[in-house]
Short mmCIF file of C-alpha atoms and ligand atoms in Angstrom, two decimals:
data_model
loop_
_atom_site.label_atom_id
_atom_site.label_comp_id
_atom_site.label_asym_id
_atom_site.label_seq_id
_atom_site.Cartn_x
_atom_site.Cartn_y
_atom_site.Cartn_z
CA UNK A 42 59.86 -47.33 -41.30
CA UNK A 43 58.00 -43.67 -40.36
CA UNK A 44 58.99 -41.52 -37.97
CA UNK A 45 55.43 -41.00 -37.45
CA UNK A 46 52.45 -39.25 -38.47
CA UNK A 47 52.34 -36.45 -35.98
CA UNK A 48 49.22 -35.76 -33.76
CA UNK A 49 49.64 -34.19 -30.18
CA UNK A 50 50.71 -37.27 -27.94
CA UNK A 51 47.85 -38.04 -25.46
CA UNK A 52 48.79 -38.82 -22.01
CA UNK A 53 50.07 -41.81 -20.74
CA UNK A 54 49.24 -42.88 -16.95
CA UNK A 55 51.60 -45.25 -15.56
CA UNK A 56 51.89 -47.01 -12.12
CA UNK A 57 54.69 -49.09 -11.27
CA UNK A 58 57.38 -49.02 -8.92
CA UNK A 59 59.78 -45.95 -7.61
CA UNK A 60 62.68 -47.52 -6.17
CA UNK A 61 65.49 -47.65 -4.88
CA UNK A 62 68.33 -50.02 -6.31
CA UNK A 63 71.34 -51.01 -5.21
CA UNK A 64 73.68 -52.85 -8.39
CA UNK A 65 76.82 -54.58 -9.11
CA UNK A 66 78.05 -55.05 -12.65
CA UNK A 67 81.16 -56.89 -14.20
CA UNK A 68 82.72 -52.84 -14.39
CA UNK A 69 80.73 -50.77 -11.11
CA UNK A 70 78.13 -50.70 -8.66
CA UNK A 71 75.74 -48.06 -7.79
CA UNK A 72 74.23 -48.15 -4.31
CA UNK A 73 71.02 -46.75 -3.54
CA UNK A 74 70.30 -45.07 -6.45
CA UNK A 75 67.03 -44.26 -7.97
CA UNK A 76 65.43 -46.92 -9.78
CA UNK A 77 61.64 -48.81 -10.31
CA UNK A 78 59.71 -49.53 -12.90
CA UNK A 79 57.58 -46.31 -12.94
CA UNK A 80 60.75 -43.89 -12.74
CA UNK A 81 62.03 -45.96 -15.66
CA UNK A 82 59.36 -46.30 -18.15
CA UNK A 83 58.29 -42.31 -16.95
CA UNK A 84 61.80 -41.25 -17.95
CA UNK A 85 61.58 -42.78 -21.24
CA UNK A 86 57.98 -41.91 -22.33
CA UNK A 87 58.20 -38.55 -21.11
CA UNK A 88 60.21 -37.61 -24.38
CA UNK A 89 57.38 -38.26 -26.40
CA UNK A 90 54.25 -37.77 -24.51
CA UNK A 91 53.48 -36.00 -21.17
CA UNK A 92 53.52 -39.04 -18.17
CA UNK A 93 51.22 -39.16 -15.35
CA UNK A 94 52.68 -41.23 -12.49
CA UNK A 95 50.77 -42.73 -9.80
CA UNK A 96 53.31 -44.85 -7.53
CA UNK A 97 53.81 -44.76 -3.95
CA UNK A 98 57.46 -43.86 -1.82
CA UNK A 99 58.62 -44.19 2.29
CA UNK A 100 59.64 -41.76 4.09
CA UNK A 101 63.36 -42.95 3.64
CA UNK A 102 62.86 -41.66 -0.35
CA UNK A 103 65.89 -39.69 -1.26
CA UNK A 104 65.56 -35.81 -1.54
CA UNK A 105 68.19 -36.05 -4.61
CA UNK A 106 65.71 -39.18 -6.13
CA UNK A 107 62.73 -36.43 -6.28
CA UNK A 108 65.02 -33.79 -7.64
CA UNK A 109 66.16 -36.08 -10.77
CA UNK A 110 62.38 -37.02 -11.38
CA UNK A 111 61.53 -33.36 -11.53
CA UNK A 112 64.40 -33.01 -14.35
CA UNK A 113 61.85 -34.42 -16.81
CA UNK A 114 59.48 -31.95 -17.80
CA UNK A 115 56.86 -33.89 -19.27
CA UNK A 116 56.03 -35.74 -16.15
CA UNK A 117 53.36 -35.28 -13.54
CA UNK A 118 53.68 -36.47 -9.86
CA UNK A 119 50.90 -35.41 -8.67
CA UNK A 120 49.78 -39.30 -7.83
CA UNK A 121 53.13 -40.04 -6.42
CA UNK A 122 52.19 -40.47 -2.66
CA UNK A 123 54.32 -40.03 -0.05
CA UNK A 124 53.96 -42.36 3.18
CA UNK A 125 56.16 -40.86 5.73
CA UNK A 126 55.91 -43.99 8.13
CA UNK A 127 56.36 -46.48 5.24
CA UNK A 128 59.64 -47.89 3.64
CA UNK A 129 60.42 -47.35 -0.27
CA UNK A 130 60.44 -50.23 -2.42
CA UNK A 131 63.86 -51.53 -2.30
CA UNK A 132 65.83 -53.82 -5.07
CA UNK A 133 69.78 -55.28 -5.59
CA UNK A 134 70.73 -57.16 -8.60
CA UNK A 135 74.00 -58.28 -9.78
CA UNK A 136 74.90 -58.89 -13.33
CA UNK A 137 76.79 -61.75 -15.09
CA UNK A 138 79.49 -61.30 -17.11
CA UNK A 139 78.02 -60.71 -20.36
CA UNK A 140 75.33 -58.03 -18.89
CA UNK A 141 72.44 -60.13 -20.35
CA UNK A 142 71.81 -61.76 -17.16
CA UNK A 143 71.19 -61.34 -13.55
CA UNK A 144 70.14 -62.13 -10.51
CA UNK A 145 68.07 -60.38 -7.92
CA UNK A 146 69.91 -60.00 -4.67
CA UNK A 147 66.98 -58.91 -2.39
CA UNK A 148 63.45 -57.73 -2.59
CA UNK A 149 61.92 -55.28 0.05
CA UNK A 150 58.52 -54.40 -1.06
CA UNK A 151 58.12 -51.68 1.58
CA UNK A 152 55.12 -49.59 1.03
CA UNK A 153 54.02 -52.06 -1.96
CA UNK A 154 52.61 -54.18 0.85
CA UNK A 155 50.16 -51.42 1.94
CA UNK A 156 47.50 -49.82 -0.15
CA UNK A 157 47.57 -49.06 -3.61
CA UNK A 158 48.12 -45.77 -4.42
CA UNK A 159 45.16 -43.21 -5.20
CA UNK A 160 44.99 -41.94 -8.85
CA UNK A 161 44.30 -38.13 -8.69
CA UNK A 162 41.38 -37.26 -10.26
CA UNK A 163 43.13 -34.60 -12.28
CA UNK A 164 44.52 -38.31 -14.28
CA UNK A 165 40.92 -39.33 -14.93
CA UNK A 166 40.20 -39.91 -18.39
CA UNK A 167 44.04 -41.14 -19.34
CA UNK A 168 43.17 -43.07 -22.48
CA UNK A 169 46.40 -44.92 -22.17
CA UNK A 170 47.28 -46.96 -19.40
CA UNK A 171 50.69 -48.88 -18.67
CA UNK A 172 50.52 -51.54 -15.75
CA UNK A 173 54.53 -51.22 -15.18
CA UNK A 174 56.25 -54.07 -13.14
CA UNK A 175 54.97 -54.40 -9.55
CA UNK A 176 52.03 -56.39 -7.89
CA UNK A 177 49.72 -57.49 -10.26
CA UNK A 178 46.72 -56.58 -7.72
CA UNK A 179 47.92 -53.26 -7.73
CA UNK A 180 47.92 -53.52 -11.60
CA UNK A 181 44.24 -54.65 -11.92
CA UNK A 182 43.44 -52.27 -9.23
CA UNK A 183 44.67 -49.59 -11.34
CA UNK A 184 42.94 -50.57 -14.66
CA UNK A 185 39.55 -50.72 -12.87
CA UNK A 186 39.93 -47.06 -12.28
CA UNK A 187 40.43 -47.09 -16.26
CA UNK A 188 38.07 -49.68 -17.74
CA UNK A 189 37.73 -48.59 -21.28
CA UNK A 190 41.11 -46.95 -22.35
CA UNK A 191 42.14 -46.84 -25.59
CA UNK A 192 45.40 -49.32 -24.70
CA UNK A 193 46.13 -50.87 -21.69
CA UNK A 194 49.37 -52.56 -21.77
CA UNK A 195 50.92 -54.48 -18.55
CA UNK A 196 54.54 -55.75 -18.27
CA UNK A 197 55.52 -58.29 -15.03
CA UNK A 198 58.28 -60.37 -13.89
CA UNK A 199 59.49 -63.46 -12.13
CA UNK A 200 58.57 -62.61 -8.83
CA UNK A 201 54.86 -62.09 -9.79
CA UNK A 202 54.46 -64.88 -12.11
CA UNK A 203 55.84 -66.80 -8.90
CA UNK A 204 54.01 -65.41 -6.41
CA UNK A 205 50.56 -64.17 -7.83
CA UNK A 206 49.66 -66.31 -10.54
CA UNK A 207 46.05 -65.79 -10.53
CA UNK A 208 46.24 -62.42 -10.28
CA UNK A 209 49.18 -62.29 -13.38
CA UNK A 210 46.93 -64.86 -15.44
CA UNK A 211 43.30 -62.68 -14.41
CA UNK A 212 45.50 -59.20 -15.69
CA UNK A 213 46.09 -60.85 -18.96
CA UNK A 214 42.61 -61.14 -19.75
CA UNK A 215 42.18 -57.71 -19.52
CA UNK A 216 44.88 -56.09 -21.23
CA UNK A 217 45.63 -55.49 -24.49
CA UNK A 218 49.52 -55.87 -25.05
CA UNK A 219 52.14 -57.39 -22.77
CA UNK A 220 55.84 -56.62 -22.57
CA UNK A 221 57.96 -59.02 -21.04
CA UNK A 222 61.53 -60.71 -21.36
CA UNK A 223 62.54 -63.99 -23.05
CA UNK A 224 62.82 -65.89 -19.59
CA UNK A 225 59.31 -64.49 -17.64
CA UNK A 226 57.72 -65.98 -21.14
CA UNK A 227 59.13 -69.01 -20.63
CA UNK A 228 58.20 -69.26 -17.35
CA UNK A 229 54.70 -68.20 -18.08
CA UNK A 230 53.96 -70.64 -20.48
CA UNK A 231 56.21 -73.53 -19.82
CA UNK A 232 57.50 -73.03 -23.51
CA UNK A 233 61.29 -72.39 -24.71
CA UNK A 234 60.83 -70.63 -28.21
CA UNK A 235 59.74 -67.00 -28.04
CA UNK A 236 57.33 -67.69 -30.89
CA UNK A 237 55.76 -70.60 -29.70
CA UNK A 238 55.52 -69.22 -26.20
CA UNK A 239 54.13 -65.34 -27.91
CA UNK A 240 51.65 -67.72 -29.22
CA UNK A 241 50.63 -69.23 -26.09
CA UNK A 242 50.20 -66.10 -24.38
CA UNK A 243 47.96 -64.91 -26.62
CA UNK A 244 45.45 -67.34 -25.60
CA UNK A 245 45.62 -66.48 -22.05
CA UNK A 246 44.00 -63.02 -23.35
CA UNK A 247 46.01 -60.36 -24.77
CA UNK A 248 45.44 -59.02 -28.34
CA UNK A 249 49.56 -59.06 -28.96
CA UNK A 250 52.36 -59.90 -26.32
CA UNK A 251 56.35 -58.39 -27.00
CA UNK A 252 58.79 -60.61 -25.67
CA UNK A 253 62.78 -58.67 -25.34
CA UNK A 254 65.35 -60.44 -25.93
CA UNK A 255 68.29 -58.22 -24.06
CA UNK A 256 70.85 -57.92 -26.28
CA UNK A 257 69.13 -59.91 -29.27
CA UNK A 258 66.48 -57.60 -29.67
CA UNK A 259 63.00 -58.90 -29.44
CA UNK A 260 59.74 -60.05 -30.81
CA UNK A 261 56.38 -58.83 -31.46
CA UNK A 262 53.56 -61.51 -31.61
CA UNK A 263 50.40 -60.27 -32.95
CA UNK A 264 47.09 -61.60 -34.35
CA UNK A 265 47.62 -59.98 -37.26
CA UNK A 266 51.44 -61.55 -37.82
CA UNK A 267 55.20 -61.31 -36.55
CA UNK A 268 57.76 -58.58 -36.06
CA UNK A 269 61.60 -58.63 -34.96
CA UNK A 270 63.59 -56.11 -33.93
CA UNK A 271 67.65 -56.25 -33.22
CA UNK A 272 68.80 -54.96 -30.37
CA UNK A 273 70.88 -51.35 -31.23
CA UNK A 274 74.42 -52.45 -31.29
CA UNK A 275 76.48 -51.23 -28.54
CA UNK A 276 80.50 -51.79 -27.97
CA UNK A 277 81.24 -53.55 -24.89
CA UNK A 278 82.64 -50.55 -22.63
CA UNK A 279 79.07 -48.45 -23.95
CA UNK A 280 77.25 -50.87 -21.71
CA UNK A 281 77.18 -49.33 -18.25
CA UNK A 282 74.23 -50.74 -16.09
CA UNK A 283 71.38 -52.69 -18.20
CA UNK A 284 68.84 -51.53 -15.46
CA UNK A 285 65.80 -50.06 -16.34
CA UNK A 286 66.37 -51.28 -20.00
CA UNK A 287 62.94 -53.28 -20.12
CA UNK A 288 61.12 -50.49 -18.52
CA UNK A 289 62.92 -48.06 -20.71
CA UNK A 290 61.96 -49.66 -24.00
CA UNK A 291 58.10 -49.80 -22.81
CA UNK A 292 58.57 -46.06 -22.31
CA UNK A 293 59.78 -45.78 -25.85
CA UNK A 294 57.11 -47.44 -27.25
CA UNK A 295 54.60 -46.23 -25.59
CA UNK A 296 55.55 -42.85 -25.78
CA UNK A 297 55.13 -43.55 -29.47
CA UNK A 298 51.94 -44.76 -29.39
CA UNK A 299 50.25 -42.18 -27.98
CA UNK A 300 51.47 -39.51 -30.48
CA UNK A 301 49.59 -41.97 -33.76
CA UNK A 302 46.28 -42.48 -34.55
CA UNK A 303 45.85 -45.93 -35.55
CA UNK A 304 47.79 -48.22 -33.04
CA UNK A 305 47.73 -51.11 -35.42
CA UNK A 306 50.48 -53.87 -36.29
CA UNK A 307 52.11 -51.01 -38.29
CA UNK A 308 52.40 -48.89 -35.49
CA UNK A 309 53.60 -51.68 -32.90
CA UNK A 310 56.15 -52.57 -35.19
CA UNK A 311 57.49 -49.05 -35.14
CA UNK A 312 56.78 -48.23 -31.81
CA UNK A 313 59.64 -51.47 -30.94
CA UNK A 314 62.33 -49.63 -32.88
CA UNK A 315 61.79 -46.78 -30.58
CA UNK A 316 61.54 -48.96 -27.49
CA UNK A 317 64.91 -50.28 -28.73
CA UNK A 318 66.22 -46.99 -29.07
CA UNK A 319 65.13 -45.32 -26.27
CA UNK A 320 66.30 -48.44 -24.19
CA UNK A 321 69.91 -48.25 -25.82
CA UNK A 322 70.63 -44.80 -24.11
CA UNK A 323 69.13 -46.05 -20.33
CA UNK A 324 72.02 -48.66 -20.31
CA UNK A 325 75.03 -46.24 -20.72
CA UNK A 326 75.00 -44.88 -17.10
CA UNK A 327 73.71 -46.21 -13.79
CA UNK A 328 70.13 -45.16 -12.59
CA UNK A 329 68.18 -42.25 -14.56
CA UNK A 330 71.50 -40.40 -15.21
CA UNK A 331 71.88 -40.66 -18.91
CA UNK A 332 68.33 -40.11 -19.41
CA UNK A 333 68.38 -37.02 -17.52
CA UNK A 334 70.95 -35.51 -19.80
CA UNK A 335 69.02 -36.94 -22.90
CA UNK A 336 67.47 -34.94 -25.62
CA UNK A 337 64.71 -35.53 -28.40
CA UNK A 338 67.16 -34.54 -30.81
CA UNK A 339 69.59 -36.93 -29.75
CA UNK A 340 67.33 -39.91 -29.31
CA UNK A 341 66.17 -38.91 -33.25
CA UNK A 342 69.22 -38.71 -34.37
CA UNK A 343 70.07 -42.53 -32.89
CA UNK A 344 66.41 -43.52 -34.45
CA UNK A 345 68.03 -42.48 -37.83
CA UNK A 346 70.71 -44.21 -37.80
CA UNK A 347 68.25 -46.99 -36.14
CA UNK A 348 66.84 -47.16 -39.25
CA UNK A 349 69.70 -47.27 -41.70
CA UNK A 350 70.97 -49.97 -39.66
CA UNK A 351 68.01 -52.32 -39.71
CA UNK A 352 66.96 -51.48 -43.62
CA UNK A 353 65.80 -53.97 -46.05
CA UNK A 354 66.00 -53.85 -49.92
P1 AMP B 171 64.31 -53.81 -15.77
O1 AMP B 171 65.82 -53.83 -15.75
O2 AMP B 171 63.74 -52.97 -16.86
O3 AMP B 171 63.71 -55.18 -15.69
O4 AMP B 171 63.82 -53.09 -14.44
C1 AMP B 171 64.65 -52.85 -13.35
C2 AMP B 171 63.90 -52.06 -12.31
O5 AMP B 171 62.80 -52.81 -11.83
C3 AMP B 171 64.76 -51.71 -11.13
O6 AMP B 171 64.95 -50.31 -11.09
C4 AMP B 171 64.00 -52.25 -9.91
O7 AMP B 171 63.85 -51.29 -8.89
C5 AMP B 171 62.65 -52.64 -10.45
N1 AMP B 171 62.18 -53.92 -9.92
C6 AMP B 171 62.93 -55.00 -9.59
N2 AMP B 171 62.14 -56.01 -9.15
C7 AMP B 171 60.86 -55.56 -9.24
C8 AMP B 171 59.58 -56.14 -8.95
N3 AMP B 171 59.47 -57.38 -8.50
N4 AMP B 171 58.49 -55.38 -9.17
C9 AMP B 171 58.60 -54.13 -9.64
N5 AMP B 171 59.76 -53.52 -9.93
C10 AMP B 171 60.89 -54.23 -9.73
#
């Protein structure tokens, strides 16, 4: 598996949501803490290309949220409105025992039910575009500004496949990859097996779909063939807070594929190994705090051993 033929990493626009999560675990809970899909998938992709966010926040955001966004260099927030009047998007979620599951304890959408946010027009011309996790008319709203990039990749969850279908099914057509768990497949497609259900949601429009399997890793399903990945193996007491994971691993791969030239099957398979690794450092704290005290040399150091790990032959 390459690291990766070097060229300078384009930029990656992302919208999504900045929240603010409250947690439980088997071991701790975090309340309030800084959360969303953008900050996640930001975090993570800013080691490897520079990030431009455009994501909205009330006037209740957190002071200390901002500060530990601004720890990441590589990040831009110039489209991160603020709307004093307006609540941040708000989220609790308890875990099972094993960590793999959990359930959502409330969602307050706050400012997600007002406009979308504007996309400065410093981020015109972003080439790649990832639609994180929040309402999918904010999503298509976002790739209109966008409409040839050279990847547009969306990820969505339960709550959207529940309560904007059309708009979830109408995205699919226009993207070219999807991320999304075991579980949101299924309930997109009606279909148990991750393969089967990969296949399915190819149909509905995308070129190649990756489903994550938590712990177990996950899947790539592609036109061109199949790729797994394991999960990288963590001890029990290593597993803090899974939040963020999914969004983390986007940022990973992602981030990859904007620093290659060719984003083919190759470079999707490689680009999950460092979704998976990126994603294995976002679960050993609560919130953004072990990514904040991440390095490049630390996350290559875990892709090496990554790679040892998961060798063939
Ligand atoms: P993940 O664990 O990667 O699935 O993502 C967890 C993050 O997603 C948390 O920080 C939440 O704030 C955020 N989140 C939860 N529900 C939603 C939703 N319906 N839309 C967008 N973001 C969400």
């Amino acid at each position: 598996m390459p690291l990766g033929g070097y060229t300078p990493p384009m930029p990656l626009i992302v919208t999504g949501t900045i929240g603010i999560d409250t947690v439980h675990t088997p071991t701790g809970e975090a309340e309030r803490v800084m959360g969303g899909s953008c900050a996640y998938f930001a975090a993570a992709a800013s080691f490897q290309a520079p990030v431009r966010i455009v994501a909205a926040v009330g006037g209740d955001w957190p002071e200390s949220h901002r500060q530990l966004l601004e720890r990441f260099e590589n990040i831009s927030m110039e489209g991160l409105e603020l709307r004093p009047t307006g609540t941040t998007f708000a989220w609790g979620g308890r875990y099972f025992d094993n960590m793999n599951k959990r359930e959502t304890l409330f969602t307050d959408l706050g400012v997600l039910e007002g406009d979308p946010p504007m996309v400065p027009e410093a981020y015109r011309g972003s080439d790649i575009v990832f639609l994180g996790n929040t309402h999918p008319a904010e999503q298509l709203r976002m790739l209109r500004e966008f409409p040839n990039p050279r990847l547009a990749v969306a990820d969505t969850m339960d709550l959207w496949i529940n309560i904007a279908n059309e708009e979830v099914m109408e995205l699919l057509q226009l993207v070219d990859g999807l991320v999304l768990n075991d579980d949101e497949a299924e309930q997109l497609t009606e279909i148990r097996n991750v393969i089967s259900a990969g296949r399915k949601i190819l149909e509905y429009g995308p070129s190649w779909v990756v489903i994550k399997k938590g712990e177990h890793g996950c899947v790539l399903i592609h036109h061109n063939g199949v790729a797994t990945m394991p999960a990288f193996p963590a001890d029990v007491d290593r597993v803090v807070d899974p939040t963020g994971a999914g969004d983390s691993f986007a940022g990973g791969m992602m981030g990859y594929l904007a620093t290659v030239d060719s984003i083919d099957f190759n470079a999707l398979q490689t680009s999950l190994a460092w979704g998976t690794v990126t994603a294995s450092f976002t679960i050993e704290s609560f919130s953004l705090d072990r990514l904040a005290a991440l390095s490049r040399e630390e996350i290559d150091e875990r892709m090496r051993q990554f790679q040892s790990m998961t060798r063939v032959g």
